[in-house]
Amino acid sequence: MSKRANSIADRLGSLFSETAKIQAQLTAATGEIEADLTAAKDRLASVSSAPVGREEVSRRIRAYAVDAAEEARHASGVIDFARLNYAPAYAHDLSRMDPRHIFGFHVLVGDLEAIVEKLTDAALASFSAPPISSAERERETNALNAEIADLERMRERIARQAAAHGINIPRSEFADPAVLLAPDSEL
């Protein structure tokens, strides 16, 4: 082989090895972005499923108890009992009653505030994570959504720039379709 052919072969070999190095670096970079995206999405899921504060738990339990009591009042015959001058019209078998109506009946004859307090304490004791406020949840959710959007755009920018130079970086199967379809100016 001539000296010139060896020189061209050497340059091509170095170009191919340089391209392979660049592709490996780009793959590693997109892998890091994927890991960051997964971590951010996991944090978002944790924030979204974090328990609510005591006031919200209490409010929800109170609303449920009041609704159940209203249903029980109409379904249990208590109104009929009162209308019949306290005749024994209330002769339902509790074992066949809807559990919500049984709970509602207990609310009707019991102390609503004591029931709500007891159930709130039981709910809070069952939480496996500390509760967060609505404001904190919203703030954290907005921050994580912004971080996820930035990472999605960064990943797509890298993939498009690599493709423009003939290097194929596969898109994630979980990529945001809006980012994949966005014009370059929006990335």
PDB file of C-alpha atoms in Angstrom:
ATOM      1  CA  MET A   1       0.000   0.000   0.000  1.00  0.00           C
ATOM      2  CA  SER A   2       1.221   3.466  -0.720  1.00  0.00           C
ATOM      3  CA  LYS A   3       2.170   5.905   1.932  1.00  0.00           C
ATOM      4  CA  ARG A   4      -0.798   8.102   1.005  1.00  0.00           C
ATOM      5  CA  ALA A   5      -3.290   5.212   1.325  1.00  0.00           C
ATOM      6  CA  ASN A   6      -1.858   4.350   4.750  1.00  0.00           C
ATOM      7  CA  SER A   7      -2.238   7.982   5.796  1.00  0.00           C
ATOM      8  CA  ILE A   8      -5.896   8.092   4.646  1.00  0.00           C
ATOM      9  CA  ALA A   9      -6.607   4.759   6.350  1.00  0.00           C
ATOM     10  CA  ASP A  10      -5.019   6.032   9.564  1.00  0.00           C
ATOM     11  CA  ARG A  11      -7.054   9.263   9.450  1.00  0.00           C
ATOM     12  CA  LEU A  12     -10.288   7.357   8.773  1.00  0.00           C
ATOM     13  CA  GLY A  13      -9.513   4.960  11.603  1.00  0.00           C
ATOM     14  CA  SER A  14      -8.921   7.837  13.996  1.00  0.00           C
ATOM     15  CA  LEU A  15     -12.126   9.564  12.787  1.00  0.00           C
ATOM     16  CA  PHE A  16     -14.147   6.390  13.399  1.00  0.00           C
ATOM     17  CA  SER A  17     -12.614   5.921  16.833  1.00  0.00           C
ATOM     18  CA  GLU A  18     -13.253   9.599  17.640  1.00  0.00           C
ATOM     19  CA  THR A  19     -16.879   9.203  16.505  1.00  0.00           C
ATOM     20  CA  ALA A  20     -17.218   6.111  18.697  1.00  0.00           C
ATOM     21  CA  LYS A  21     -15.780   8.033  21.673  1.00  0.00           C
ATOM     22  CA  ILE A  22     -18.194  10.917  21.071  1.00  0.00           C
ATOM     23  CA  GLN A  23     -21.128   8.501  20.772  1.00  0.00           C
ATOM     24  CA  ALA A  24     -20.092   6.805  24.024  1.00  0.00           C
ATOM     25  CA  GLN A  25     -19.885  10.187  25.768  1.00  0.00           C
ATOM     26  CA  LEU A  26     -23.275  11.249  24.416  1.00  0.00           C
ATOM     27  CA  THR A  27     -24.815   7.946  25.477  1.00  0.00           C
ATOM     28  CA  ALA A  28     -23.356   8.396  28.955  1.00  0.00           C
ATOM     29  CA  ALA A  29     -24.664  11.983  29.118  1.00  0.00           C
ATOM     30  CA  THR A  30     -28.172  10.943  28.093  1.00  0.00           C
ATOM     31  CA  GLY A  31     -27.952   8.075  30.598  1.00  0.00           C
ATOM     32  CA  GLU A  32     -27.211  10.596  33.361  1.00  0.00           C
ATOM     33  CA  ILE A  33     -30.153  12.730  32.223  1.00  0.00           C
ATOM     34  CA  GLU A  34     -32.378   9.621  32.247  1.00  0.00           C
ATOM     35  CA  ALA A  35     -31.238   8.844  35.807  1.00  0.00           C
ATOM     36  CA  ASP A  36     -31.956  12.436  36.876  1.00  0.00           C
ATOM     37  CA  LEU A  37     -35.369  12.261  35.195  1.00  0.00           C
ATOM     38  CA  THR A  38     -36.214   9.016  36.962  1.00  0.00           C
ATOM     39  CA  ALA A  39     -35.134  10.479  40.314  1.00  0.00           C
ATOM     40  CA  ALA A  40     -37.204  13.645  39.756  1.00  0.00           C
ATOM     41  CA  LYS A  41     -40.258  11.623  38.731  1.00  0.00           C
ATOM     42  CA  ASP A  42     -39.857   9.419  41.806  1.00  0.00           C
ATOM     43  CA  ARG A  43     -39.656  12.514  44.039  1.00  0.00           C
ATOM     44  CA  LEU A  44     -42.762  13.899  42.319  1.00  0.00           C
ATOM     45  CA  ALA A  45     -44.618  10.646  43.002  1.00  0.00           C
ATOM     46  CA  SER A  46     -43.538  10.816  46.663  1.00  0.00           C
ATOM     47  CA  VAL A  47     -44.734  14.403  46.995  1.00  0.00           C
ATOM     48  CA  SER A  48     -48.017  13.623  45.244  1.00  0.00           C
ATOM     49  CA  SER A  49     -48.719  10.678  47.524  1.00  0.00           C
ATOM     50  CA  ALA A  50     -47.440  12.262  50.744  1.00  0.00           C
ATOM     51  CA  PRO A  51     -50.006  12.403  53.533  1.00  0.00           C
ATOM     52  CA  VAL A  52     -51.949  15.589  54.090  1.00  0.00           C
ATOM     53  CA  GLY A  53     -51.861  17.569  57.326  1.00  0.00           C
ATOM     54  CA  ARG A  54     -54.031  17.031  60.395  1.00  0.00           C
ATOM     55  CA  GLU A  55     -56.502  19.782  59.485  1.00  0.00           C
ATOM     56  CA  GLU A  56     -57.143  18.282  56.045  1.00  0.00           C
ATOM     57  CA  VAL A  57     -57.509  14.754  57.445  1.00  0.00           C
ATOM     58  CA  SER A  58     -59.943  16.044  60.031  1.00  0.00           C
ATOM     59  CA  ARG A  59     -61.898  18.025  57.415  1.00  0.00           C
ATOM     60  CA  ARG A  60     -62.207  14.971  55.147  1.00  0.00           C
ATOM     61  CA  ILE A  61     -63.291  12.697  57.997  1.00  0.00           C
ATOM     62  CA  ARG A  62     -65.852  15.235  59.201  1.00  0.00           C
ATOM     63  CA  ALA A  63     -67.289  15.609  55.673  1.00  0.00           C
ATOM     64  CA  TYR A  64     -67.502  11.822  55.301  1.00  0.00           C
ATOM     65  CA  ALA A  65     -69.137  11.451  58.736  1.00  0.00           C
ATOM     66  CA  VAL A  66     -71.733  14.138  58.035  1.00  0.00           C
ATOM     67  CA  ASP A  67     -72.577  12.582  54.648  1.00  0.00           C
ATOM     68  CA  ALA A  68     -72.796   9.088  56.167  1.00  0.00           C
ATOM     69  CA  ALA A  69     -75.049  10.385  58.962  1.00  0.00           C
ATOM     70  CA  GLU A  70     -77.339  12.041  56.425  1.00  0.00           C
ATOM     71  CA  GLU A  71     -77.544   8.819  54.385  1.00  0.00           C
ATOM     72  CA  ALA A  72     -78.188   6.782  57.529  1.00  0.00           C
ATOM     73  CA  ARG A  73     -80.896   9.177  58.630  1.00  0.00           C
ATOM     74  CA  HIS A  74     -82.780   8.609  55.379  1.00  0.00           C
ATOM     75  CA  ALA A  75     -82.017   4.910  55.001  1.00  0.00           C
ATOM     76  CA  SER A  76     -82.458   3.601  58.512  1.00  0.00           C
ATOM     77  CA  GLY A  77     -86.051   4.332  59.326  1.00  0.00           C
ATOM     78  CA  VAL A  78     -85.221   6.777  62.128  1.00  0.00           C
ATOM     79  CA  ILE A  79     -87.435   9.357  60.468  1.00  0.00           C
ATOM     80  CA  ASP A  80     -90.305   6.808  60.240  1.00  0.00           C
ATOM     81  CA  PHE A  81     -89.810   5.930  63.900  1.00  0.00           C
ATOM     82  CA  ALA A  82     -90.212   9.581  64.839  1.00  0.00           C
ATOM     83  CA  ARG A  83     -93.275   9.987  62.626  1.00  0.00           C
ATOM     84  CA  LEU A  84     -95.055   7.021  64.202  1.00  0.00           C
ATOM     85  CA  ASN A  85     -94.957   8.504  67.704  1.00  0.00           C
ATOM     86  CA  TYR A  86     -91.922   6.415  68.627  1.00  0.00           C
ATOM     87  CA  ALA A  87     -93.524   3.121  67.667  1.00  0.00           C
ATOM     88  CA  PRO A  88     -91.043   0.292  67.168  1.00  0.00           C
ATOM     89  CA  ALA A  89     -90.691   0.948  63.453  1.00  0.00           C
ATOM     90  CA  TYR A  90     -86.898   0.815  63.666  1.00  0.00           C
ATOM     91  CA  ALA A  91     -86.383  -2.909  63.608  1.00  0.00           C
ATOM     92  CA  HIS A  92     -83.607  -3.240  61.030  1.00  0.00           C
ATOM     93  CA  ASP A  93     -81.040  -5.985  61.430  1.00  0.00           C
ATOM     94  CA  LEU A  94     -77.714  -4.121  61.697  1.00  0.00           C
ATOM     95  CA  SER A  95     -75.794  -7.050  60.208  1.00  0.00           C
ATOM     96  CA  ARG A  96     -77.622  -6.505  56.907  1.00  0.00           C
ATOM     97  CA  MET A  97     -77.121  -2.743  56.876  1.00  0.00           C
ATOM     98  CA  ASP A  98     -74.639  -0.956  54.658  1.00  0.00           C
ATOM     99  CA  PRO A  99     -71.454  -0.343  56.728  1.00  0.00           C
ATOM    100  CA  ARG A 100     -71.581   3.343  55.759  1.00  0.00           C
ATOM    101  CA  HIS A 101     -75.097   3.541  57.212  1.00  0.00           C
ATOM    102  CA  ILE A 102     -73.958   1.836  60.426  1.00  0.00           C
ATOM    103  CA  PHE A 103     -71.135   4.370  60.711  1.00  0.00           C
ATOM    104  CA  GLY A 104     -73.606   7.170  59.938  1.00  0.00           C
ATOM    105  CA  PHE A 105     -75.954   5.898  62.616  1.00  0.00           C
ATOM    106  CA  HIS A 106     -73.104   5.984  65.167  1.00  0.00           C
ATOM    107  CA  VAL A 107     -72.413   9.568  64.139  1.00  0.00           C
ATOM    108  CA  LEU A 108     -76.112  10.397  64.571  1.00  0.00           C
ATOM    109  CA  VAL A 109     -76.284   9.047  68.104  1.00  0.00           C
ATOM    110  CA  GLY A 110     -72.721   9.827  69.154  1.00  0.00           C
ATOM    111  CA  ASP A 111     -70.473  12.840  69.535  1.00  0.00           C
ATOM    112  CA  LEU A 112     -69.366  13.931  66.055  1.00  0.00           C
ATOM    113  CA  GLU A 113     -66.323  15.827  67.324  1.00  0.00           C
ATOM    114  CA  ALA A 114     -65.110  12.899  69.430  1.00  0.00           C
ATOM    115  CA  ILE A 115     -65.548  10.504  66.508  1.00  0.00           C
ATOM    116  CA  VAL A 116     -63.696  12.833  64.132  1.00  0.00           C
ATOM    117  CA  GLU A 117     -60.876  13.336  66.650  1.00  0.00           C
ATOM    118  CA  LYS A 118     -60.474   9.588  67.257  1.00  0.00           C
ATOM    119  CA  LEU A 119     -60.478   8.766  63.543  1.00  0.00           C
ATOM    120  CA  THR A 120     -58.050  11.615  62.793  1.00  0.00           C
ATOM    121  CA  ASP A 121     -55.635  10.293  65.419  1.00  0.00           C
ATOM    122  CA  ALA A 122     -55.912   6.779  63.956  1.00  0.00           C
ATOM    123  CA  ALA A 123     -55.323   8.062  60.417  1.00  0.00           C
ATOM    124  CA  LEU A 124     -52.267  10.100  61.430  1.00  0.00           C
ATOM    125  CA  ALA A 125     -50.828   7.136  63.342  1.00  0.00           C
ATOM    126  CA  SER A 126     -51.048   5.024  60.175  1.00  0.00           C
ATOM    127  CA  PHE A 127     -49.014   7.457  58.025  1.00  0.00           C
ATOM    128  CA  SER A 128     -45.657   6.059  56.969  1.00  0.00           C
ATOM    129  CA  ALA A 129     -44.315   9.483  55.968  1.00  0.00           C
ATOM    130  CA  PRO A 130     -44.642  12.895  57.555  1.00  0.00           C
ATOM    131  CA  PRO A 131     -47.582  14.942  56.300  1.00  0.00           C
ATOM    132  CA  ILE A 132     -47.003  18.017  54.141  1.00  0.00           C
ATOM    133  CA  SER A 133     -49.120  21.111  53.752  1.00  0.00           C
ATOM    134  CA  SER A 134     -51.013  21.954  50.589  1.00  0.00           C
ATOM    135  CA  ALA A 135     -48.774  24.957  49.942  1.00  0.00           C
ATOM    136  CA  GLU A 136     -45.624  22.871  50.366  1.00  0.00           C
ATOM    137  CA  ARG A 137     -47.054  20.135  48.115  1.00  0.00           C
ATOM    138  CA  GLU A 138     -47.914  22.673  45.411  1.00  0.00           C
ATOM    139  CA  ARG A 139     -44.524  24.413  45.631  1.00  0.00           C
ATOM    140  CA  GLU A 140     -42.620  21.114  45.484  1.00  0.00           C
ATOM    141  CA  THR A 141     -44.800  19.783  42.647  1.00  0.00           C
ATOM    142  CA  ASN A 142     -44.244  22.924  40.569  1.00  0.00           C
ATOM    143  CA  ALA A 143     -40.477  22.808  41.148  1.00  0.00           C
ATOM    144  CA  LEU A 144     -40.264  19.126  40.218  1.00  0.00           C
ATOM    145  CA  ASN A 145     -42.438  19.566  37.117  1.00  0.00           C
ATOM    146  CA  ALA A 146     -40.147  22.410  35.976  1.00  0.00           C
ATOM    147  CA  GLU A 147     -37.052  20.268  36.624  1.00  0.00           C
ATOM    148  CA  ILE A 148     -38.556  17.351  34.678  1.00  0.00           C
ATOM    149  CA  ALA A 149     -39.453  19.628  31.743  1.00  0.00           C
ATOM    150  CA  ASP A 150     -35.896  21.064  31.678  1.00  0.00           C
ATOM    151  CA  LEU A 151     -34.358  17.587  31.702  1.00  0.00           C
ATOM    152  CA  GLU A 152     -36.710  16.421  28.935  1.00  0.00           C
ATOM    153  CA  ARG A 153     -35.748  19.401  26.756  1.00  0.00           C
ATOM    154  CA  MET A 154     -32.035  18.884  27.473  1.00  0.00           C
ATOM    155  CA  ARG A 155     -32.240  15.207  26.501  1.00  0.00           C
ATOM    156  CA  GLU A 156     -34.016  16.063  23.250  1.00  0.00           C
ATOM    157  CA  ARG A 157     -31.557  18.886  22.449  1.00  0.00           C
ATOM    158  CA  ILE A 158     -28.631  16.464  22.811  1.00  0.00           C
ATOM    159  CA  ALA A 159     -30.351  13.844  20.634  1.00  0.00           C
ATOM    160  CA  ARG A 160     -31.125  16.379  17.889  1.00  0.00           C
ATOM    161  CA  GLN A 161     -27.622  17.855  17.867  1.00  0.00           C
ATOM    162  CA  ALA A 162     -26.110  14.383  17.726  1.00  0.00           C
ATOM    163  CA  ALA A 163     -28.432  13.406  14.853  1.00  0.00           C
ATOM    164  CA  ALA A 164     -27.421  16.562  12.970  1.00  0.00           C
ATOM    165  CA  HIS A 165     -23.823  15.281  13.105  1.00  0.00           C
ATOM    166  CA  GLY A 166     -24.691  11.745  12.069  1.00  0.00           C
ATOM    167  CA  ILE A 167     -24.663  10.186  15.533  1.00  0.00           C
ATOM    168  CA  ASN A 168     -27.777   8.269  16.510  1.00  0.00           C
ATOM    169  CA  ILE A 169     -28.900   8.648  20.122  1.00  0.00           C
ATOM    170  CA  PRO A 170     -32.114   6.659  20.697  1.00  0.00           C
ATOM    171  CA  ARG A 171     -35.050   8.494  22.261  1.00  0.00           C
ATOM    172  CA  SER A 172     -36.465   7.265  25.528  1.00  0.00           C
ATOM    173  CA  GLU A 173     -39.708   5.334  25.338  1.00  0.00           C
ATOM    174  CA  PHE A 174     -40.911   7.542  28.206  1.00  0.00           C
ATOM    175  CA  ALA A 175     -40.032  10.831  26.485  1.00  0.00           C
ATOM    176  CA  ASP A 176     -42.635  13.566  26.627  1.00  0.00           C
ATOM    177  CA  PRO A 177     -44.337  13.659  23.188  1.00  0.00           C
ATOM    178  CA  ALA A 178     -44.701  17.445  23.422  1.00  0.00           C
ATOM    179  CA  VAL A 179     -40.920  17.772  23.730  1.00  0.00           C
ATOM    180  CA  LEU A 180     -40.270  15.303  20.905  1.00  0.00           C
ATOM    181  CA  LEU A 181     -42.543  17.304  18.596  1.00  0.00           C
ATOM    182  CA  ALA A 182     -41.393  20.749  19.745  1.00  0.00           C
ATOM    183  CA  PRO A 183     -39.491  22.931  17.270  1.00  0.00           C
ATOM    184  CA  ASP A 184     -35.778  23.431  17.962  1.00  0.00           C
ATOM    185  CA  SER A 185     -36.426  27.023  19.055  1.00  0.00           C
ATOM    186  CA  GLU A 186     -38.475  25.775  22.035  1.00  0.00           C
ATOM    187  CA  LEU A 187     -35.772  23.456  23.321  1.00  0.00           C
TER     188      LEU A 187
END
